[in-house]
Tab-separated table of C-alpha atoms and ligand atoms in Angstrom:
chain	number	residue	atom	x	y	z
A	1194	MET	CA	-33.208	-13.336	17.325
A	1195	ALA	CA	-30.664	-10.521	18.053
A	1196	PHE	CA	-28.083	-9.572	15.404
A	1197	ASP	CA	-29.786	-11.572	12.776
A	1198	PHE	CA	-28.116	-9.596	10.044
A	1199	ILE	CA	-24.847	-11.426	10.683
A	1200	HIS	CA	-26.036	-14.872	9.397
A	1201	ALA	CA	-28.023	-13.138	6.403
A	1202	GLY	CA	-24.922	-11.342	5.681
A	1203	LEU	CA	-22.650	-13.994	5.513
A	1204	GLN	CA	-25.122	-16.057	3.462
A	1205	GLU	CA	-25.530	-13.084	0.990
A	1206	LYS	CA	-21.786	-12.921	0.444
A	1207	GLN	CA	-21.530	-16.713	0.051
A	1208	GLU	CA	-24.232	-16.564	-2.692
A	1209	ALA	CA	-22.701	-13.828	-4.603
A	1210	GLY	CA	-19.339	-15.516	-4.657
A	1211	TYR	CA	-17.840	-12.885	-2.396
A	1212	LEU	CA	-17.087	-14.602	0.954
A	1213	ARG	CA	-13.787	-13.968	2.199
A	1214	GLU	CA	-11.770	-16.452	4.265
A	1215	ARG	CA	-8.347	-16.388	5.783
A	1216	VAL	CA	-5.438	-18.905	5.132
A	1217	CYS	CA	-3.018	-19.766	7.776
A	1218	ILE	CA	0.679	-19.664	6.688
A	1219	GLU	CA	2.655	-22.621	8.522
A	1220	TYR	CA	6.092	-21.790	7.200
A	1221	GLU	CA	7.918	-19.487	4.974
A	1222	LYS	CA	11.395	-19.215	3.295
A	1223	ASP	CA	12.392	-16.872	0.535
A	1224	ALA	CA	9.424	-16.947	-1.817
A	1225	ILE	CA	7.891	-20.200	-0.648
A	1226	ILE	CA	5.083	-20.439	1.775
A	1227	CYS	CA	3.693	-23.430	3.269
A	1228	ILE	CA	-0.068	-23.922	3.766
A	1229	ASN	CA	-1.714	-27.022	4.932
A	1230	GLY	CA	1.314	-28.914	4.624
A	1231	GLU	CA	1.700	-27.971	0.876
A	1232	HIS	CA	4.572	-25.582	-0.554
A	1233	TYR	CA	3.705	-22.762	-2.830
A	1234	LEU	CA	5.620	-20.120	-4.712
A	1235	ASN	CA	4.307	-16.925	-3.070
A	1236	PHE	CA	3.131	-14.349	-5.644
A	1237	ALA	CA	0.864	-12.460	-3.160
A	1238	SER	CA	3.089	-10.747	-0.714
A	1239	ASN	CA	3.688	-6.901	-0.343
A	1240	ASP	CA	7.119	-7.643	0.986
A	1241	TYR	CA	8.443	-6.534	-2.678
A	1242	LEU	CA	11.985	-6.581	-1.649
A	1243	GLY	CA	12.092	-9.510	0.686
A	1244	MET	CA	13.337	-7.281	3.649
A	1245	ARG	CA	10.953	-9.133	6.236
A	1246	GLN	CA	13.596	-11.818	5.747
A	1247	HIS	CA	16.696	-9.647	5.636
A	1248	HIS	CA	19.183	-10.792	7.969
A	1249	GLY	CA	20.380	-7.213	9.278
A	1250	VAL	CA	16.738	-6.376	9.577
A	1251	LEU	CA	15.944	-9.314	11.990
A	1252	GLN	CA	19.281	-8.639	13.747
A	1253	SER	CA	18.537	-5.018	14.343
A	1254	TRP	CA	15.014	-5.992	15.633
A	1255	VAL	CA	16.504	-8.265	18.282
A	1256	GLU	CA	19.027	-5.696	19.264
A	1257	GLY	CA	16.060	-3.170	19.787
A	1258	LEU	CA	14.297	-5.528	21.879
A	1259	ALA	CA	17.303	-6.053	24.035
A	1260	GLN	CA	17.651	-2.178	24.310
A	1261	PHE	CA	13.931	-1.384	24.784
A	1262	GLY	CA	12.170	-4.325	25.669
A	1263	GLY	CA	9.017	-5.889	24.136
A	1264	GLY	CA	6.093	-3.444	23.610
A	1265	SER	CA	6.455	0.234	24.033
A	1266	GLY	CA	4.220	0.232	27.027
A	1267	ALA	CA	2.328	3.619	26.598
A	1268	SER	CA	0.919	5.899	23.890
A	1269	PRO	CA	3.568	8.455	22.309
A	1270	LEU	CA	2.292	11.295	24.531
A	1271	VAL	CA	2.775	9.438	27.868
A	1272	THR	CA	6.053	7.276	27.841
A	1273	GLY	CA	5.813	5.425	24.277
A	1274	TYR	CA	8.108	7.930	22.514
A	1275	THR	CA	11.658	6.902	22.555
A	1276	GLN	CA	15.078	7.713	21.054
A	1277	ALA	CA	14.399	4.968	18.433
A	1278	HIS	CA	10.962	6.591	17.335
A	1279	CYS	CA	12.707	9.823	17.208
A	1280	ALA	CA	15.572	8.488	15.272
A	1281	LEU	CA	13.358	7.173	12.523
A	1282	GLU	CA	11.455	10.389	12.257
A	1283	SER	CA	14.567	12.133	11.775
A	1284	TYR	CA	15.629	10.023	9.080
A	1285	LEU	CA	12.515	10.504	7.301
A	1286	GLU	CA	12.490	14.286	7.697
A	1287	GLU	CA	16.086	14.520	6.304
A	1288	HIS	CA	15.669	12.054	3.409
A	1289	LEU	CA	12.180	13.103	2.294
A	1290	GLN	CA	13.140	16.849	3.266
A	1291	ARG	CA	10.019	17.303	5.164
A	1292	GLU	CA	9.968	19.594	8.277
A	1293	ALA	CA	8.608	17.094	10.430
A	1294	VAL	CA	7.355	13.320	10.619
A	1295	LEU	CA	5.071	11.581	12.889
A	1296	LEU	CA	4.749	7.574	13.402
A	1297	PHE	CA	1.508	5.576	13.359
A	1298	ASN	CA	0.655	2.002	14.125
A	1299	SER	CA	-0.526	1.517	10.718
A	1300	GLY	CA	-1.201	2.930	7.342
A	1301	PHE	CA	-5.067	2.388	8.010
A	1302	ALA	CA	-4.564	4.407	11.443
A	1303	ALA	CA	-2.670	7.098	9.631
A	1304	ASN	CA	-5.056	7.683	7.191
A	1305	GLN	CA	-8.150	7.628	9.358
A	1306	ALA	CA	-6.138	10.022	11.448
A	1307	ILE	CA	-5.419	12.376	8.612
A	1308	CYS	CA	-9.423	12.419	7.682
A	1309	GLN	CA	-10.512	12.876	11.392
A	1310	ALA	CA	-8.054	15.559	12.237
A	1311	LEU	CA	-7.955	17.662	9.059
A	1312	LEU	CA	-11.114	17.147	6.984
A	1313	LYS	CA	-13.707	19.493	8.862
A	1314	SER	CA	-16.916	20.276	7.330
A	1315	ASP	CA	-16.034	23.380	5.402
A	1316	VAL	CA	-13.059	21.325	3.666
A	1317	GLN	CA	-13.424	20.169	0.107
A	1318	VAL	CA	-11.850	16.709	-0.575
A	1319	PHE	CA	-11.177	15.391	-4.106
A	1320	VAL	CA	-10.354	11.741	-4.006
A	1321	ASP	CA	-9.306	9.382	-6.806
A	1322	ARG	CA	-11.933	6.685	-7.552
A	1323	TYR	CA	-9.541	3.778	-6.813
A	1324	MET	CA	-8.142	5.350	-3.442
A	1325	HIS	CA	-7.724	2.945	-0.725
A	1326	ALA	CA	-10.557	2.047	1.708
A	1327	SER	CA	-8.662	3.338	4.662
A	1328	PHE	CA	-8.781	6.763	3.301
A	1329	LEU	CA	-12.252	6.630	1.722
A	1330	ASP	CA	-13.768	5.306	4.995
A	1331	GLY	CA	-12.264	8.172	6.903
A	1332	VAL	CA	-13.525	10.743	4.466
A	1333	MET	CA	-16.992	9.200	4.540
A	1334	ALA	CA	-17.265	9.163	8.372
A	1335	GLY	CA	-16.499	12.818	8.620
A	1336	LYS	CA	-18.206	15.817	7.435
A	1337	ALA	CA	-16.093	17.243	4.775
A	1338	LYS	CA	-17.634	17.700	1.257
A	1339	PHE	CA	-16.130	15.065	-1.118
A	1340	LYS	CA	-16.187	14.025	-4.494
A	1341	ARG	CA	-14.601	10.970	-6.281
A	1342	TYR	CA	-12.868	11.576	-9.510
A	1343	ASN	CA	-12.485	9.070	-12.190
A	1344	HIS	CA	-9.340	7.317	-11.631
A	1345	ASN	CA	-6.098	9.451	-12.634
A	1346	ASP	CA	-8.389	11.753	-14.583
A	1347	LYS	CA	-6.529	15.112	-14.552
A	1348	GLN	CA	-9.034	17.044	-16.648
A	1349	GLN	CA	-12.052	16.121	-14.204
A	1350	LEU	CA	-9.875	17.015	-11.254
A	1351	SER	CA	-8.795	20.330	-12.936
A	1352	SER	CA	-12.506	21.411	-13.626
A	1353	LEU	CA	-13.564	20.196	-9.962
A	1354	LEU	CA	-10.736	22.175	-8.459
A	1355	ALA	CA	-11.690	25.269	-10.668
A	1356	ALA	CA	-15.293	25.185	-9.435
A	1357	SER	CA	-14.276	24.807	-5.776
A	1358	SER	CA	-13.232	27.271	-3.037
A	1359	GLY	CA	-11.848	27.250	0.477
A	1360	ASP	CA	-9.593	24.878	2.001
A	1361	LYS	CA	-9.254	21.845	-0.847
A	1362	LEU	CA	-7.298	18.465	-0.437
A	1363	VAL	CA	-6.576	16.283	-3.330
A	1364	ALA	CA	-6.026	12.785	-2.264
A	1365	THR	CA	-4.151	10.112	-4.372
A	1366	GLU	CA	-2.041	7.066	-4.301
A	1367	GLY	CA	1.341	7.241	-5.532
A	1368	ILE	CA	1.279	3.788	-6.928
A	1369	PHE	CA	-2.318	2.141	-6.621
A	1370	SER	CA	-2.552	-0.761	-4.766
A	1371	MET	CA	-4.864	-2.960	-6.868
A	1372	ASP	CA	-3.700	-1.620	-10.414
A	1373	GLY	CA	-0.268	-1.069	-9.727
A	1374	ASP	CA	-0.080	2.089	-11.993
A	1375	ALA	CA	1.176	5.414	-10.933
A	1376	ALA	CA	-0.591	8.931	-10.299
A	1377	PRO	CA	0.605	11.679	-12.508
A	1378	VAL	CA	1.852	13.322	-9.349
A	1379	ARG	CA	4.011	15.925	-10.894
A	1380	ASP	CA	1.045	17.279	-13.030
A	1381	MET	CA	-1.208	17.062	-9.861
A	1382	ALA	CA	1.061	19.033	-7.862
A	1383	GLU	CA	1.228	21.715	-10.266
A	1384	MET	CA	-2.684	21.874	-10.664
A	1385	CYS	CA	-2.985	21.937	-6.756
A	1386	ARG	CA	-0.679	24.812	-6.508
A	1387	GLN	CA	-2.733	26.686	-9.385
A	1388	HIS	CA	-5.823	26.105	-7.217
A	1389	ASP	CA	-4.118	26.427	-3.979
A	1390	ALA	CA	-5.108	23.043	-2.784
A	1391	TRP	CA	-3.123	20.572	-0.763
A	1392	LEU	CA	-1.863	17.269	-2.483
A	1393	MET	CA	-2.170	14.269	-0.002
A	1394	LEU	CA	-0.112	11.339	-1.071
A	1395	ASP	CA	-0.664	7.803	0.253
A	1396	ASP	CA	2.665	5.994	-1.021
A	1397	ALA	CA	1.983	2.717	0.619
A	1398	HIS	CA	3.201	0.979	-2.576
A	1399	GLY	CA	5.652	3.271	-3.842
A	1400	PHE	CA	7.570	3.832	-0.578
A	1401	GLY	CA	10.539	1.646	-0.456
A	1402	VAL	CA	10.705	0.698	-3.929
A	1403	PHE	CA	10.934	3.881	-6.119
A	1404	GLY	CA	13.487	6.748	-5.827
A	1405	ASP	CA	17.243	6.876	-5.603
A	1406	ASN	CA	17.200	5.844	-1.870
A	1407	GLY	CA	13.993	3.974	-2.148
A	1408	LEU	CA	11.780	6.777	-0.497
A	1409	GLY	CA	9.234	6.440	-2.913
A	1410	THR	CA	7.199	8.663	-5.182
A	1411	VAL	CA	8.316	11.862	-3.297
A	1412	GLU	CA	11.879	11.191	-4.051
A	1413	GLN	CA	11.277	9.801	-7.710
A	1414	TYR	CA	9.284	13.045	-8.577
A	1415	GLN	CA	11.339	15.248	-6.289
A	1416	LEU	CA	8.077	16.409	-4.821
A	1417	SER	CA	8.737	19.212	-2.329
A	1418	GLN	CA	6.667	19.868	0.843
A	1419	GLN	CA	4.840	22.658	-1.063
A	1420	ASP	CA	4.138	20.155	-4.131
A	1421	ALA	CA	2.957	17.336	-1.637
A	1422	PRO	CA	2.162	18.990	1.673
A	1423	LEU	CA	0.679	15.722	3.134
A	1424	VAL	CA	2.689	12.329	2.550
A	1425	MET	CA	1.766	9.129	4.012
A	1426	GLY	CA	3.858	5.989	3.769
A	1427	THR	CA	3.927	2.428	5.228
A	1428	PHE	CA	6.348	0.334	6.459
A	1429	GLY	CA	4.390	-3.011	6.178
A	1430	LYS	CA	4.858	-3.483	2.658
A	1431	ALA	CA	8.397	-2.944	0.922
A	1432	VAL	CA	10.122	-1.908	4.047
A	1433	GLY	CA	9.358	-5.371	5.690
A	1434	THR	CA	8.252	-4.362	9.359
A	1435	ALA	CA	4.985	-2.605	10.036
A	1436	GLY	CA	3.616	0.813	10.838
A	1437	ALA	CA	3.536	4.057	8.957
A	1438	PHE	CA	4.267	7.653	8.849
A	1439	VAL	CA	2.815	10.971	8.082
A	1440	ALA	CA	5.204	13.638	6.872
A	1441	GLY	CA	4.564	17.451	6.497
A	1442	SER	CA	5.277	21.005	7.938
A	1443	GLN	CA	6.054	21.290	11.442
A	1444	SER	CA	2.654	22.985	12.147
A	1445	LEU	CA	0.872	20.025	10.508
A	1446	VAL	CA	2.498	17.448	12.686
A	1447	GLU	CA	1.833	19.522	15.780
A	1448	TYR	CA	-1.635	19.780	14.987
A	1449	LEU	CA	-1.882	15.854	14.524
A	1450	ILE	CA	-0.059	15.492	17.743
A	1451	ASN	CA	-2.669	17.503	19.348
A	1452	HIS	CA	-5.758	16.377	17.501
A	1453	ALA	CA	-5.569	13.000	15.720
A	1454	ARG	CA	-7.136	10.517	18.224
A	1455	HIS	CA	-5.393	7.503	16.526
A	1456	TYR	CA	-2.083	9.080	17.560
A	1457	ILE	CA	-3.088	10.230	20.981
A	1458	TYR	CA	-4.990	7.343	22.152
A	1459	SER	CA	-3.005	4.481	20.923
A	1460	THR	CA	0.014	2.600	22.158
A	1461	SER	CA	2.901	3.438	19.850
A	1462	ILE	CA	4.761	0.925	17.761
A	1463	PRO	CA	7.434	-0.872	19.690
A	1464	ALA	CA	10.723	0.792	19.801
A	1465	SER	CA	12.399	-2.214	18.561
A	1466	GLN	CA	10.198	-2.041	15.309
A	1467	ALA	CA	11.409	1.487	14.781
A	1468	VAL	CA	14.973	0.337	15.147
A	1469	ALA	CA	14.359	-2.382	12.461
A	1470	THR	CA	12.528	-0.065	10.105
A	1471	LEU	CA	15.346	2.494	10.217
A	1472	PHE	CA	17.722	-0.369	9.584
A	1473	SER	CA	15.772	-1.654	6.786
A	1474	LEU	CA	15.430	2.082	5.167
A	1475	THR	CA	19.334	2.366	5.005
A	1476	ALA	CA	19.907	-1.133	4.040
A	1477	ILE	CA	17.163	-0.466	1.028
A	1478	SER	CA	19.014	2.632	0.054
A	1479	THR	CA	22.377	0.785	-0.482
A	1480	GLY	CA	21.310	-2.925	-1.166
A	1481	ASN	CA	20.583	-4.348	-4.826
A	1482	GLU	CA	16.944	-5.272	-4.059
A	1483	ARG	CA	15.323	-2.647	-5.909
A	1484	GLU	CA	17.426	-3.686	-8.906
A	1485	ARG	CA	16.396	-7.224	-8.666
A	1486	LEU	CA	12.932	-6.413	-8.351
A	1487	LYS	CA	13.022	-4.039	-11.333
A	1488	SER	CA	14.431	-6.772	-13.551
A	1489	ASN	CA	11.757	-9.232	-12.342
A	1490	ILE	CA	8.949	-7.075	-13.332
A	1491	ALA	CA	10.430	-6.524	-16.838
A	1492	PHE	CA	10.980	-10.265	-17.236
A	1493	PHE	CA	7.372	-11.035	-16.055
A	1494	ARG	CA	5.728	-8.545	-18.444
A	1495	GLU	CA	7.820	-9.965	-21.289
A	1496	GLN	CA	6.983	-13.505	-20.596
A	1497	VAL	CA	3.194	-12.709	-19.904
A	1498	GLN	CA	2.849	-10.663	-23.065
A	1499	GLN	CA	4.589	-13.453	-25.429
A	1500	HIS	CA	1.918	-15.728	-23.797
A	1501	GLY	CA	-0.868	-13.692	-25.046
A	1502	PHE	CA	-2.199	-12.089	-21.808
A	1503	ASP	CA	-3.498	-8.583	-21.773
A	1504	ILE	CA	-1.773	-6.907	-18.834
A	1505	LEU	CA	-2.484	-3.394	-17.210
A	1506	PRO	CA	0.136	-0.648	-17.806
A	1507	SER	CA	2.088	-1.100	-14.629
A	1508	GLU	CA	5.664	-0.684	-13.937
A	1509	SER	CA	5.519	-1.604	-10.112
A	1510	ALA	CA	5.718	-4.835	-8.356
A	1511	ILE	CA	1.879	-5.326	-8.711
A	1512	GLN	CA	0.684	-6.729	-11.930
A	1513	PRO	CA	-2.832	-7.635	-11.946
A	1514	LEU	CA	-4.675	-9.888	-14.587
A	1515	ILE	CA	-8.375	-8.934	-14.965
A	1516	ILE	CA	-10.346	-11.828	-15.008
A	1517	GLY	CA	-14.035	-10.019	-14.676
A	1518	ASP	CA	-16.084	-12.483	-12.858
A	1519	PRO	CA	-15.712	-13.364	-8.966
A	1520	ASN	CA	-16.206	-17.070	-9.555
A	1521	LYS	CA	-13.958	-17.256	-12.502
A	1522	ALA	CA	-11.124	-15.371	-10.582
A	1523	MET	CA	-11.548	-17.888	-7.750
A	1524	ALA	CA	-11.520	-20.967	-10.113
A	1525	PHE	CA	-8.263	-19.409	-11.991
A	1526	SER	CA	-6.777	-18.869	-8.621
A	1527	ALA	CA	-7.615	-22.507	-7.636
A	1528	GLN	CA	-5.891	-23.760	-10.990
A	1529	LEU	CA	-2.789	-22.013	-10.148
A	1530	ARG	CA	-2.721	-23.302	-6.402
A	1531	GLN	CA	-2.977	-27.023	-7.997
A	1532	ARG	CA	0.189	-26.319	-9.851
A	1533	GLY	CA	2.177	-24.951	-6.736
A	1534	ILE	CA	1.511	-20.987	-7.214
A	1535	TRP	CA	0.036	-18.877	-4.609
A	1536	VAL	CA	-1.876	-15.972	-6.241
A	1537	PRO	CA	-5.205	-14.904	-4.469
A	1538	ALA	CA	-8.266	-13.617	-6.474
A	1539	ILE	CA	-9.225	-10.137	-5.541
A	1540	ARG	CA	-12.960	-9.409	-5.868
A	1541	TYR	CA	-15.514	-6.800	-5.362
A	1542	PRO	CA	-15.928	-4.752	-3.216
A	1543	THR	CA	-11.879	-4.377	-2.828
A	1544	VAL	CA	-11.953	-3.629	-6.635
A	1545	PRO	CA	-14.893	-2.275	-8.842
A	1546	LYS	CA	-17.422	-4.773	-9.867
A	1547	GLY	CA	-16.670	-6.696	-12.976
A	1548	SER	CA	-12.872	-6.212	-12.374
A	1549	ASP	CA	-12.410	-9.350	-10.321
A	1550	ARG	CA	-8.784	-10.144	-10.705
A	1551	LEU	CA	-5.621	-12.152	-9.827
A	1552	ARG	CA	-3.384	-9.355	-8.163
A	1553	ILE	CA	0.067	-10.902	-9.098
A	1554	THR	CA	2.829	-9.275	-6.877
A	1555	LEU	CA	6.585	-9.876	-7.685
A	1556	SER	CA	9.596	-9.500	-5.297
A	1557	ALA	CA	13.266	-9.178	-5.397
A	1558	GLN	CA	13.035	-12.749	-3.771
A	1559	HIS	CA	11.845	-14.500	-7.110
A	1560	VAL	CA	14.411	-15.724	-9.542
A	1561	GLU	CA	13.562	-15.852	-13.477
A	1562	LYS	CA	12.689	-19.744	-12.899
A	1563	ASP	CA	9.886	-18.665	-10.462
A	1564	ILE	CA	8.561	-16.449	-12.991
A	1565	SER	CA	8.516	-18.756	-15.904
A	1566	VAL	CA	6.713	-21.199	-13.804
A	1567	LEU	CA	4.074	-18.506	-12.972
A	1568	VAL	CA	3.456	-17.650	-16.502
A	1569	ASP	CA	3.311	-21.331	-17.701
A	1570	ALA	CA	0.885	-22.091	-14.937
A	1571	LEU	CA	-1.247	-18.965	-15.812
A	1572	ALA	CA	-1.332	-20.191	-19.553
A	1573	LEU	CA	-2.423	-23.532	-18.640
A	1574	ALA	CA	-4.992	-22.215	-16.157
A	1575	ARG	CA	-6.467	-20.130	-18.778
A	1576	ASP	CA	-7.025	-22.976	-20.837
A	1577	SER	CA	-8.982	-24.909	-18.213
A	1578	VAL	CA	-11.154	-22.237	-16.542
B	2234	PLP	C1	-2.821	2.289	-0.517
B	2234	PLP	C2	-2.917	1.806	0.870
B	2234	PLP	N1	-3.079	2.771	1.904
B	2234	PLP	C3	-2.941	2.289	3.127
B	2234	PLP	C4	-3.004	0.857	3.483
B	2234	PLP	C5	-3.025	0.529	4.943
B	2234	PLP	O1	-1.641	0.360	5.500
B	2234	PLP	P1	-1.397	-0.652	6.664
B	2234	PLP	O2	-1.400	-1.980	5.978
B	2234	PLP	O3	-0.098	-0.404	7.101
B	2234	PLP	O4	-2.550	-0.528	7.492
B	2234	PLP	C6	-2.759	0.090	2.501
B	2234	PLP	C7	-2.882	-1.468	2.921
B	2234	PLP	O5	-3.189	-2.310	2.177
B	2234	PLP	C8	-2.839	0.556	1.195
B	2234	PLP	O6	-2.581	-0.436	0.391
């Protein structure tokens, strides 16, 4: 039979405990989600600041719809590039202190575009072992020579850079999506400068949260365009909308406009989405959401450690609890569900084999009582898994 591998592939996943399934959210308010008629406290969202439900973000989105209509109607090089897209790019250029910014439909598309347009066969790429699939897949699909260095291993990276020549790109996340820890970006920028390499920063999970105005790792560590010539950030997580951007030099952005197929051959994000994204960024810079998130992170870490859990050293909203076995992680997650807590198990291949985990994410929308309920449920689940 044709495409026999589909059935076999699904069976293989099922037997190994790695079959993925979706859940349909019926209703959502603040940190509560409703699934199959049951309500849960949501500790699984990347909406770290609660901006998805921010009144001003929703209102500006509606105003954007009234002004620009529904979809953008064309790719950006045809008629899909409006004043709203331009204003969002300008805000990012000014605040990130970059010459130019380009918007993409998603972080996945932006990472793929970077790889497709820039990673020629004579480029050497050094990628953190924990780098997101959207970048790794892009590198692997291309012709560039690449090596994965051990997670945040500056020494190994330094030796690799010293032994290489030609155009070099070092790719890291600002805040790692599954571990929540930060890359040593200042040291990495210095190392790249010494070896004439470009630092590429995927700040999907730092953007919106860190820095004086919430502009992420670049702002927090004052990384200039020279320090990090290539920055990618997403709007679908802390900013609460969707889409992504690449920031860098004027020539880099012009090159992408002319070579990045994900940009050229795709309908641009709706203008209303750009309006809401810009509103969200300005609201984040003046609001208290980041402070609330920070105190929730501190409270969670204190509580969970008091209950004897070994937790990874993360100062971000991502607080993983390593379980180490896919079936046990699923059972742990199911136990939490029975107690009204939604935390999915994240398993191989999203994370390395043997590091299957609960990926707990905190938000400014949680209150301390929510977090206490979570920690109590974790302790009870531990005793029964
Ligand atoms: C580190 C990282 N980069 C890129 C992406 C892709 O971004 P988007 O969801 O906007 O496609 C994600 C999404 O999970 C991510 O975690």
